[in-house]
Short mmCIF file of C-alpha atoms in Angstrom, two decimals:
data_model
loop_
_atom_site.label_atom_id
_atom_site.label_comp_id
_atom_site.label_asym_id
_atom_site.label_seq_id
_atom_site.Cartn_x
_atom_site.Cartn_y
_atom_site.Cartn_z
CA UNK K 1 -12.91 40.38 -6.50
CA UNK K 2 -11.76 37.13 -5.33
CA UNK K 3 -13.77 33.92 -6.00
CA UNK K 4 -14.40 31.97 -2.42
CA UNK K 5 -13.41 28.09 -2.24
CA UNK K 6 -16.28 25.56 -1.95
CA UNK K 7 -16.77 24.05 1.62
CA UNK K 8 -16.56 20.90 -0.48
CA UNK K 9 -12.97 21.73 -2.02
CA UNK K 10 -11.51 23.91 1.25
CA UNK K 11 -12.75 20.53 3.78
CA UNK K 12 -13.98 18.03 2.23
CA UNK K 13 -14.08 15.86 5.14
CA UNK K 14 -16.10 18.23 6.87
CA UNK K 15 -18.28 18.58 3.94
CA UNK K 16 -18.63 14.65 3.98
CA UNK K 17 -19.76 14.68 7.78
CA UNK K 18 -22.52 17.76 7.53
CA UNK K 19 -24.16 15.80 4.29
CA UNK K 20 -24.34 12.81 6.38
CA UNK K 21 -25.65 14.10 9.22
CA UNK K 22 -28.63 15.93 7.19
CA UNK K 23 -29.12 13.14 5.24
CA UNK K 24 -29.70 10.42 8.49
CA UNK K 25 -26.84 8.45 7.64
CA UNK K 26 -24.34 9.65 9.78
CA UNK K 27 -21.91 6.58 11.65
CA UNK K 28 -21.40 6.52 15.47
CA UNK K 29 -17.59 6.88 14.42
CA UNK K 30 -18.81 10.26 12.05
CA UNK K 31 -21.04 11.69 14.73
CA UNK K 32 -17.66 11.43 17.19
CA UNK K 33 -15.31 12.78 14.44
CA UNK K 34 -17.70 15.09 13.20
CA UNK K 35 -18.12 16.41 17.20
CA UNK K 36 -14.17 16.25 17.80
CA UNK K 37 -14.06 19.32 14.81
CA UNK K 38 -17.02 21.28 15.70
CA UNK K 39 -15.53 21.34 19.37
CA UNK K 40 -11.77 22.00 18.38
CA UNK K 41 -12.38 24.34 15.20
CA UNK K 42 -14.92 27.45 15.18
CA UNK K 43 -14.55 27.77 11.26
CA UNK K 44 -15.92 23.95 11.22
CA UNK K 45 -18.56 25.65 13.43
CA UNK K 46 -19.61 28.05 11.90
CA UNK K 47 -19.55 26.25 8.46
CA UNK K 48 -21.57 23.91 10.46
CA UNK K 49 -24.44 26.37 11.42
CA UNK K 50 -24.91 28.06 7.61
CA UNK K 51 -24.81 24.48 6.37
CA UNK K 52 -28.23 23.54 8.93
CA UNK K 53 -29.24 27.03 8.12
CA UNK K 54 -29.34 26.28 3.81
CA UNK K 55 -30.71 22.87 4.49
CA UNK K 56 -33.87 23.67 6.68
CA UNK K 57 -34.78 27.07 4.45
CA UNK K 58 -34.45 24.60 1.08
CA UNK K 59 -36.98 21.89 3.46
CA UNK K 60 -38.94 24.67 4.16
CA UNK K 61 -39.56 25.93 0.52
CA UNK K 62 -39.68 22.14 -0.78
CA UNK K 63 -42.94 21.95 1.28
CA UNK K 64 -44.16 25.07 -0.24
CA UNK K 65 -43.65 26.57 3.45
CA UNK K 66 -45.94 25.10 5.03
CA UNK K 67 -44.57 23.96 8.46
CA UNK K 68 -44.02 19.90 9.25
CA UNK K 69 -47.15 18.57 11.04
CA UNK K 70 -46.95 15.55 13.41
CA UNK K 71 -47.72 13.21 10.88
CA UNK K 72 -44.14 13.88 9.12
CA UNK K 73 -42.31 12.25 11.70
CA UNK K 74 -42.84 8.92 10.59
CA UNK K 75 -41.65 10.54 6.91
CA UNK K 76 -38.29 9.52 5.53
CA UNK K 77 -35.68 12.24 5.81
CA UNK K 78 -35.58 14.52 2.77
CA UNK K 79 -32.98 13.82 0.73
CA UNK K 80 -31.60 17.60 -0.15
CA UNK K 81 -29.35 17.65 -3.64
CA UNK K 82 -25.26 18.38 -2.48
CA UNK K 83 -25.19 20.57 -5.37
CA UNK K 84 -28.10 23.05 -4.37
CA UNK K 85 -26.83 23.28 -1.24
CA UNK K 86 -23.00 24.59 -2.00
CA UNK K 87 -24.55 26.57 -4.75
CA UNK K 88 -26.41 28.56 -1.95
CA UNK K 89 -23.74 28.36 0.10
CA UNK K 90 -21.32 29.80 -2.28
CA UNK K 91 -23.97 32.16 -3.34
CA UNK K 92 -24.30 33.23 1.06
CA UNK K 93 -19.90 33.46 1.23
CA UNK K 94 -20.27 35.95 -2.11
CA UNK K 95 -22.46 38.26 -0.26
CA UNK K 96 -20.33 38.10 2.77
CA UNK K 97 -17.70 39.04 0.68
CA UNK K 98 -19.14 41.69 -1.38
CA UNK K 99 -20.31 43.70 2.33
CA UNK K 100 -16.87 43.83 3.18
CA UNK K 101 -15.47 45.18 0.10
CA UNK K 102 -18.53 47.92 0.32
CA UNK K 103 -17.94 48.97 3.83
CA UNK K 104 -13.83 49.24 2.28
CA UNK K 105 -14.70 51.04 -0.26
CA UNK K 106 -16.56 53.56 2.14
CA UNK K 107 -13.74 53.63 4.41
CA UNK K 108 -11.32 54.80 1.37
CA UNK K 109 -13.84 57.32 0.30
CA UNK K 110 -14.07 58.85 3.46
CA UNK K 111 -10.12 59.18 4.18
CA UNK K 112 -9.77 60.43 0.93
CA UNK K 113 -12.08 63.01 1.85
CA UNK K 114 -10.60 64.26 5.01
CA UNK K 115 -7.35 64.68 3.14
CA UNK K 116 -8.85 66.69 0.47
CA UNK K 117 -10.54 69.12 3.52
CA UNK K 118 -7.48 69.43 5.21
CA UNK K 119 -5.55 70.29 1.89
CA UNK K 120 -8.21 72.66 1.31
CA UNK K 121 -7.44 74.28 5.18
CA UNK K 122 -3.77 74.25 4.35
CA UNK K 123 -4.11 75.85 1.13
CA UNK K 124 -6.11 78.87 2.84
CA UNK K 125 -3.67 79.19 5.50
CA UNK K 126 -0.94 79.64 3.49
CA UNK K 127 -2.96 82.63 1.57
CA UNK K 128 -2.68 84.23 4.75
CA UNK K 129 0.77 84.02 5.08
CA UNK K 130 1.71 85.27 2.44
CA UNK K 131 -0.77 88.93 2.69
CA UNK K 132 1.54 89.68 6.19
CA UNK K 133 4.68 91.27 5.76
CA UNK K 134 7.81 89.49 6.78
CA UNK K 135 10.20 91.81 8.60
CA UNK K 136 13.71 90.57 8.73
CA UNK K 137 16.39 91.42 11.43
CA UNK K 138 19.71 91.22 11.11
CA UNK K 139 22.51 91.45 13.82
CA UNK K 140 25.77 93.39 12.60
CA UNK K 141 29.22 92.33 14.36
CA UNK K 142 31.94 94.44 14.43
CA UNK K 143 35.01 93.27 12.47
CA UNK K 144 37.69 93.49 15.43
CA UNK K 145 35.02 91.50 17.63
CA UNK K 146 34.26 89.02 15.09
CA UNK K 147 37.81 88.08 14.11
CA UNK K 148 38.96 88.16 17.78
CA UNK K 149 35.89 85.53 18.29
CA UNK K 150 37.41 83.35 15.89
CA UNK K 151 40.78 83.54 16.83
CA UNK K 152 39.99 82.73 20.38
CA UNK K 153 37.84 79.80 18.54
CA UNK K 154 41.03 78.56 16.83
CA UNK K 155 43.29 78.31 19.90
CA UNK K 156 40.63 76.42 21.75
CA UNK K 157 40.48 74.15 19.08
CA UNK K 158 44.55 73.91 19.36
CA UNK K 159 44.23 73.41 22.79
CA UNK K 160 42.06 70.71 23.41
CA UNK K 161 43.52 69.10 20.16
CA UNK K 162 46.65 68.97 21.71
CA UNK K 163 45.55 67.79 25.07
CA UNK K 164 43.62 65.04 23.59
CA UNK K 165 45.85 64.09 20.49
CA UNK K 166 49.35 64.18 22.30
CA UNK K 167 51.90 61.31 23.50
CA UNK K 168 51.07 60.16 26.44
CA UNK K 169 54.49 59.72 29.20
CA UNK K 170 55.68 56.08 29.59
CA UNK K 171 54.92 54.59 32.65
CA UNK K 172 56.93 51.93 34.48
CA UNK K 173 54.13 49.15 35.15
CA UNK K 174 57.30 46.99 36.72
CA UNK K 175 56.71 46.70 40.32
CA UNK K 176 59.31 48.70 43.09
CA UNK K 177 62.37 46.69 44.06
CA UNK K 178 61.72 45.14 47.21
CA UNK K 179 64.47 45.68 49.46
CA UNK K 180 66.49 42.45 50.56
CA UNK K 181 65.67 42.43 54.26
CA UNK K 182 66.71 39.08 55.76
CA UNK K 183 63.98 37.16 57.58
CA UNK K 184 64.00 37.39 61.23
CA UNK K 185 64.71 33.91 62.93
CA UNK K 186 63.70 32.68 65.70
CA UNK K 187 66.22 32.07 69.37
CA UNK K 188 66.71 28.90 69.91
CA UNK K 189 69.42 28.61 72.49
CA UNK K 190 70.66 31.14 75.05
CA UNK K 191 74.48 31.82 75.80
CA UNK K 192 74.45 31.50 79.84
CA UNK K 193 78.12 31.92 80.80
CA UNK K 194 81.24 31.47 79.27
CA UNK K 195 84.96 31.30 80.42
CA UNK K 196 87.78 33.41 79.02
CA UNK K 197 86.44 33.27 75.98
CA UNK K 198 87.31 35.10 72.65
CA UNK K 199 84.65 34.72 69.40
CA UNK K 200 86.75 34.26 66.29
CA UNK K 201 83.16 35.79 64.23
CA UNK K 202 80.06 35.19 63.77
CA UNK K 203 77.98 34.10 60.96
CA UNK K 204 74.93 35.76 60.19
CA UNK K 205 72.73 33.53 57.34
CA UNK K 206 70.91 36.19 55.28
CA UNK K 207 68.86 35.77 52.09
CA UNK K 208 71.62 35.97 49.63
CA UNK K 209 74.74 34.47 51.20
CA UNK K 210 76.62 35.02 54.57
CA UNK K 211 77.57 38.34 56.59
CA UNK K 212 80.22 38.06 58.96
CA UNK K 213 80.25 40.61 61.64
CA UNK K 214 81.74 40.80 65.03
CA UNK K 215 80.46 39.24 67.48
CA UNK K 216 80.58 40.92 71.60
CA UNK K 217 79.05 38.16 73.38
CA UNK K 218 77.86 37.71 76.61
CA UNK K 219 75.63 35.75 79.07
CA UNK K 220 72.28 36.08 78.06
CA UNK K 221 72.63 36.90 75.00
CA UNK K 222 69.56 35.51 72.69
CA UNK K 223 71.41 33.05 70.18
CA UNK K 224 68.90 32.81 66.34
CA UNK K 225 68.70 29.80 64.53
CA UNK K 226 71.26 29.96 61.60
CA UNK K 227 73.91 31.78 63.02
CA UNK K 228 77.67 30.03 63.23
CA UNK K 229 80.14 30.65 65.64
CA UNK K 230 84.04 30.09 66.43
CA UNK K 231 85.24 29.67 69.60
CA UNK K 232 89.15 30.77 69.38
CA UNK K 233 89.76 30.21 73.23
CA UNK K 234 88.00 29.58 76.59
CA UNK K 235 85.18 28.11 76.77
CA UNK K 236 80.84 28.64 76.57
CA UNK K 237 77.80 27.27 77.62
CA UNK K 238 74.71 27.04 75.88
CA UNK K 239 71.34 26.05 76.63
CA UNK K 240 68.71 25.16 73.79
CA UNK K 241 64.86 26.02 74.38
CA UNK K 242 64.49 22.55 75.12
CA UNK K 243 66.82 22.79 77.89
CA UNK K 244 69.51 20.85 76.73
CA UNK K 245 72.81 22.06 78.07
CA UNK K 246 76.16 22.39 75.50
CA UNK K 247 79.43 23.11 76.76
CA UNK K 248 82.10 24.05 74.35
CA UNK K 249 85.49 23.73 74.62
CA UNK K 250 88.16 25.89 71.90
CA UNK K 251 89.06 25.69 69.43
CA UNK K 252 85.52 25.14 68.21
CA UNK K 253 82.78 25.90 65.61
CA UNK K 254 79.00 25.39 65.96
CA UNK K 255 76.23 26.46 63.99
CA UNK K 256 72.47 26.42 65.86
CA UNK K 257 70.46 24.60 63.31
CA UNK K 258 67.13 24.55 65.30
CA UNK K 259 65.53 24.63 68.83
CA UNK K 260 67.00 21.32 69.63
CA UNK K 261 69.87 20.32 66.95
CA UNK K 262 73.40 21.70 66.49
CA UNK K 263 76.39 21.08 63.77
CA UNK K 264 79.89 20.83 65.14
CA UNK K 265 82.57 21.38 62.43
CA UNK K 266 85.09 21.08 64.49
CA UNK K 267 86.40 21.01 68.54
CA UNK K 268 84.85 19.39 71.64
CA UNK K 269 81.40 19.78 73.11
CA UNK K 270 79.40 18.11 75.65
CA UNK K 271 75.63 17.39 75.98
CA UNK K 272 73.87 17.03 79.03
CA UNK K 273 69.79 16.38 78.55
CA UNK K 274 68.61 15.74 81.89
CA UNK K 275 64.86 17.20 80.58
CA UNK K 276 62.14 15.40 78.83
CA UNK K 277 61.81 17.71 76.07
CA UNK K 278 65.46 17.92 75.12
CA UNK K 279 65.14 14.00 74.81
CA UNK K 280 66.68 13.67 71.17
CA UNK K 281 68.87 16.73 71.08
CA UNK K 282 71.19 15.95 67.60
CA UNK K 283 74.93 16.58 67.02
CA UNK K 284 75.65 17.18 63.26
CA UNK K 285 79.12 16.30 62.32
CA UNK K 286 80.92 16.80 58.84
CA UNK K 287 80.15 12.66 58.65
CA UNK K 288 78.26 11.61 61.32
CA UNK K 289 74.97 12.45 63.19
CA UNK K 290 74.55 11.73 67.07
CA UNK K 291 71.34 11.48 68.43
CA UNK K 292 70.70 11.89 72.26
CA UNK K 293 68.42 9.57 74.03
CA UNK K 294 68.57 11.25 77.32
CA UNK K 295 72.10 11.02 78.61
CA UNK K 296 75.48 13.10 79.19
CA UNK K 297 78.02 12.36 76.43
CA UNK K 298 81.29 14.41 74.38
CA UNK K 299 81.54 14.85 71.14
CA UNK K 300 85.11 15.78 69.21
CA UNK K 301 85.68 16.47 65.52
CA UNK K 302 89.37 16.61 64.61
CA UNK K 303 90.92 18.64 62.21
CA UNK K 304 91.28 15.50 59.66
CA UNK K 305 87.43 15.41 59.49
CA UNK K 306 87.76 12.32 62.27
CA UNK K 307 84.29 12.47 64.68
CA UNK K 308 84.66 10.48 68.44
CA UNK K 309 81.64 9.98 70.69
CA UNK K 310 81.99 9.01 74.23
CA UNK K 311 79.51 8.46 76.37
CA UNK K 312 79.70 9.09 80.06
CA UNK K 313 76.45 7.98 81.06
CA UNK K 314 73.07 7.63 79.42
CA UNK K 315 72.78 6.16 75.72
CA UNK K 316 73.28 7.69 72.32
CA UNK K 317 72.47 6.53 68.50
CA UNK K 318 75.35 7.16 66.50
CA UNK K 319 74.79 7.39 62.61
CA UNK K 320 77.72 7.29 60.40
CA UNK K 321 76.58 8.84 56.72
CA UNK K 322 77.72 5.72 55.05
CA UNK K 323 74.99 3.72 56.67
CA UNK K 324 72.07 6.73 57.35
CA UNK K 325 69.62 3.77 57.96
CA UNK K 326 71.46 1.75 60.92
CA UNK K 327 72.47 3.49 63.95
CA UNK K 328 74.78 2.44 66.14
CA UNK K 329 73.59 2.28 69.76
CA UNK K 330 76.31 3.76 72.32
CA UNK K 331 75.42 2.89 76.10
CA UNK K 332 77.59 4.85 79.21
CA UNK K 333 81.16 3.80 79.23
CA UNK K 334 81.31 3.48 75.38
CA UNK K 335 82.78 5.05 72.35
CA UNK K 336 83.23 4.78 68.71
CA UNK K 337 84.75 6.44 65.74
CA UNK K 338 83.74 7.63 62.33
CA UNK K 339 86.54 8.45 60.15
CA UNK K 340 86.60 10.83 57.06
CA UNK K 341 85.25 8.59 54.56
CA UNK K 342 81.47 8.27 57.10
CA UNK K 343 83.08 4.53 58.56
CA UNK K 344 81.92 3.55 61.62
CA UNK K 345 84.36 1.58 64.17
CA UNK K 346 83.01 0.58 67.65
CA UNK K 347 84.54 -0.46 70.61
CA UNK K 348 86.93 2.18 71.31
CA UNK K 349 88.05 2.74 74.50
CA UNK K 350 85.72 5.81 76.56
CA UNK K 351 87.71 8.21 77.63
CA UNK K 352 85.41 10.30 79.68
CA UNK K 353 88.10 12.04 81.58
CA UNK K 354 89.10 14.02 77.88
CA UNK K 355 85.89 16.44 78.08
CA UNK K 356 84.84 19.70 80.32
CA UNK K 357 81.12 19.08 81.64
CA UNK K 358 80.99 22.44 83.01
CA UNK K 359 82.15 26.01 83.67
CA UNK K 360 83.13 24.73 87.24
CA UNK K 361 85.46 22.50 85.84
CA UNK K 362 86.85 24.41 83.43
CA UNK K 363 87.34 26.98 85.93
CA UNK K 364 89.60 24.50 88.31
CA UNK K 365 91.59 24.03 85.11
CA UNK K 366 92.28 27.63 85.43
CA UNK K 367 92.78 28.05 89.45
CA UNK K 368 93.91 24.94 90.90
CA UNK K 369 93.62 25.97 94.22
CA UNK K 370 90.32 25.64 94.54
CA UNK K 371 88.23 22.74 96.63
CA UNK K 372 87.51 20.12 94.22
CA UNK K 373 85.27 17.17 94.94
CA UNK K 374 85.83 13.57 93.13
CA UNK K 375 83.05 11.51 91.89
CA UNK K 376 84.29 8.53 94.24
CA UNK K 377 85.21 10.24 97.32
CA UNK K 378 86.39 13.00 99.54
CA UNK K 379 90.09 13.95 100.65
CA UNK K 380 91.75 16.81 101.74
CA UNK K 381 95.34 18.11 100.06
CA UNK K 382 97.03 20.99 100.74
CA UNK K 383 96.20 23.11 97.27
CA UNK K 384 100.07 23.94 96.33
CA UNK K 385 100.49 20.10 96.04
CA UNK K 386 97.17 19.43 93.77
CA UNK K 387 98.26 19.75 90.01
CA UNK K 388 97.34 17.68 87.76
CA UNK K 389 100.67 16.29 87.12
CA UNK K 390 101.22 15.81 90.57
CA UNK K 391 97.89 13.99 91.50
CA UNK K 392 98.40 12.04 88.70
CA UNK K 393 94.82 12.72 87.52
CA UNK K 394 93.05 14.40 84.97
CA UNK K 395 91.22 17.74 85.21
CA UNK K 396 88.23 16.44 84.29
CA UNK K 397 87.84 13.98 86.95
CA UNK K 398 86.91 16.70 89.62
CA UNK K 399 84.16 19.21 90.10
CA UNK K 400 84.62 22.26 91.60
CA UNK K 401 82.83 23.04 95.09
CA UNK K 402 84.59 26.01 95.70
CA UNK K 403 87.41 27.82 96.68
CA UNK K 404 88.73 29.54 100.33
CA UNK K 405 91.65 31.78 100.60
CA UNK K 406 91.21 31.63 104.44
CA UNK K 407 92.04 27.98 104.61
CA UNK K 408 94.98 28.07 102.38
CA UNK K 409 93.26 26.98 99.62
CA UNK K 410 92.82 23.84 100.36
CA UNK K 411 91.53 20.78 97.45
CA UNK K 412 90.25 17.58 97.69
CA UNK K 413 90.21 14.43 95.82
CA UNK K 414 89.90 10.66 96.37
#
């Protein structure tokens, strides 16, 4: 059995404060310290209670047990020896201690004895165990059955061995090839009429490359951004979405580059933008790029590579590729030139008459018989007389009004 530690060796502060407080001498700082641990610690408590406990019993028997009269008030406070008093308080934790390890000791003693009565129980049920006879049964297979059984065991086994345990197929985690379909573009211009023409091909642009495919045109026909065409003879007009109006004039090639923009490789055309929105309608050349600022004007590209612009009336901005940055400002009446090499040369003389602004006029080319009106005046001429070798003019200076077999086909000019 364990010795227990001295309240004056397991807290001797404590121990300090209790002795002062039974002996009168106790500090206004001690009796707040000494409160501060009773309050916060309920072994410090309790310590604190056996402690006033020893020291009024000792008082008590000092006095011979007789109980304090009135008169012992004025009596200095008895002055109890430290050494009785953790002598009786050692002697108080020792009996403490020596309950506990009874009431133990009683606890063992009584488990011990419920195991020894239950031993004693098992022990008599196993007597009568053994005075009944055990009857065994025993279950007899047949041999065929019983080797069947475990043949039918085995393949199972095999089976889902085999289905578990065997090479799985390889499977292609690369995705399907996607089929090259080209992407549908949008119409941007619309072929309205044309003139004895005759399509050299068409160019279809397609993901990977060109496809060239004939190419049975006709007015109305929806024309898609991307596609290139050669005009081998006769001639067509266009008209953008923006309402911009292109006549074209063989030999020629064009390519529709957008709702409002066009590349000429080679040939004549003519752009009429008479409509806000086609305000700005382009002309690509091989070195060159006109830009429309709402006007009528031709456009040629020779076979040397050689670009012309002529403006009949109106304004253009002509941008040779050596100088992207300064456009040249073309007003009616004027021309210029940009040769092979992108140079720009201004000043030209305009030679309207050189271009076909319509399918009317082309058509006079065609049947000079018909009435014809000039831009400056009115005249009549028998229509066997009117060629354009014997008038003296060009073709282009007319527009046709018309023609009249019943008059003798009659044309007019200034």
């Amino acid at each position: 059995m364990s010795r227990s530690i001295p309240l004056s060796e397991r807290d001797p502060e404590l121990f300090a404060l209790i002795n002062a407080a039974c002996d009168g001498t106790l500090t206004d700082e001690q009796r707040q310290r000494l409160n501060e641990r009773l309050m916060q610690d309920n072994r410090a408590l309790q310590d604190y209670l056996v402690f006033l406990d020893l020291h009024a019993s000792l008082r008590w028997k000092h006095r011979g047990g007789v109980a304090p009269s009135v008169s012992d008030a004025s009596e200095e406070p008895l002055v109890v020896d430290s050494s009785i008093l953790v002598e009786v308080i050692e002697q108080e934790r020792a009996a403490a201690i020596r309950r506990e390890a009874e009431q133990a000791l009683q606890r063992q003693q009584a488990e011990e004895e419920e195991k020894r009565r239950r031993a004693s129980w098992a022990r008599l049920n196993g007597m009568k165990q053994k005075e009944e006879p055990q009857v065994h049964k025993r279950l007899v297979i047949p041999t065929p059955i019983f080797y069947g059984g475990v043949a039918a065991a085995i393949t199972l086994m095999l089976m889902i061995g085999y289905a578990v345990f065997r090479p799985l197929p390889k499977v292609n985690d690369s995705p399907p090839p996607v089929a090259n379909v080209p992407a549908e573009r949008p119409v941007v211009a619309t072929l309205v009429r044309t003139l004895d023409a005759v399509w050299a091909e068409r160019h279809v642009k397609v993901h990977e490359g060109e496809q060239h495919e004939p190419a049975p045109l006709r007015g109305g026909a929806g024309l898609r951004e991307g596609d290139s065409y050669t005009l081998t003879q006769g001639f067509a007009q266009l008209e953008t979405d923006r309402g911009a109006i292109v006549v074209l004039e063989a030999p020629c090639e064009i390519e529709l580059l957008g709702e409002n923009r066009v590349k000429l490789s080679r040939g004549k055309l003519v752009g009429e933008c008479s409509t806000l929105a086609s305000k700005g309608f382009t002309v690509d050349t091989p070195n060159a790029r006109i830009v429309d600022l709402g006007t009528e004007f031709g456009v040629q590209v020779s076979e040397s590579g050689v670009t012309e612009c002529h403006v009949i009336e109106g304004a253009v901005d002509v941008v040779p590729d050596s100088a992207p940055s300064n456009p040249h400002r073309l007003n009616g009446g004027k021309a210029a030139r940009v040769d092979a090499q992108g140079r720009l040369t201004a000043g030209i003389v305009a030679q309207p008459a050189r271009f076909i602004a319509s399918i009317e006029e082309a058509n006079w080319i065609s049947d000079p018989t018909a009435f014809v009106e000039d831009r400056t005046g009115v005249v009549s001429v028998p229509a066997e007389l009117f060629q354009p070798a014997v008038a003296g003019r060009q073709p282009s200076d007319w527009q046709i009004i018309g023609a009249d077999g019943a008059i003798g086909k009659q044309a007019v000019r200034a």
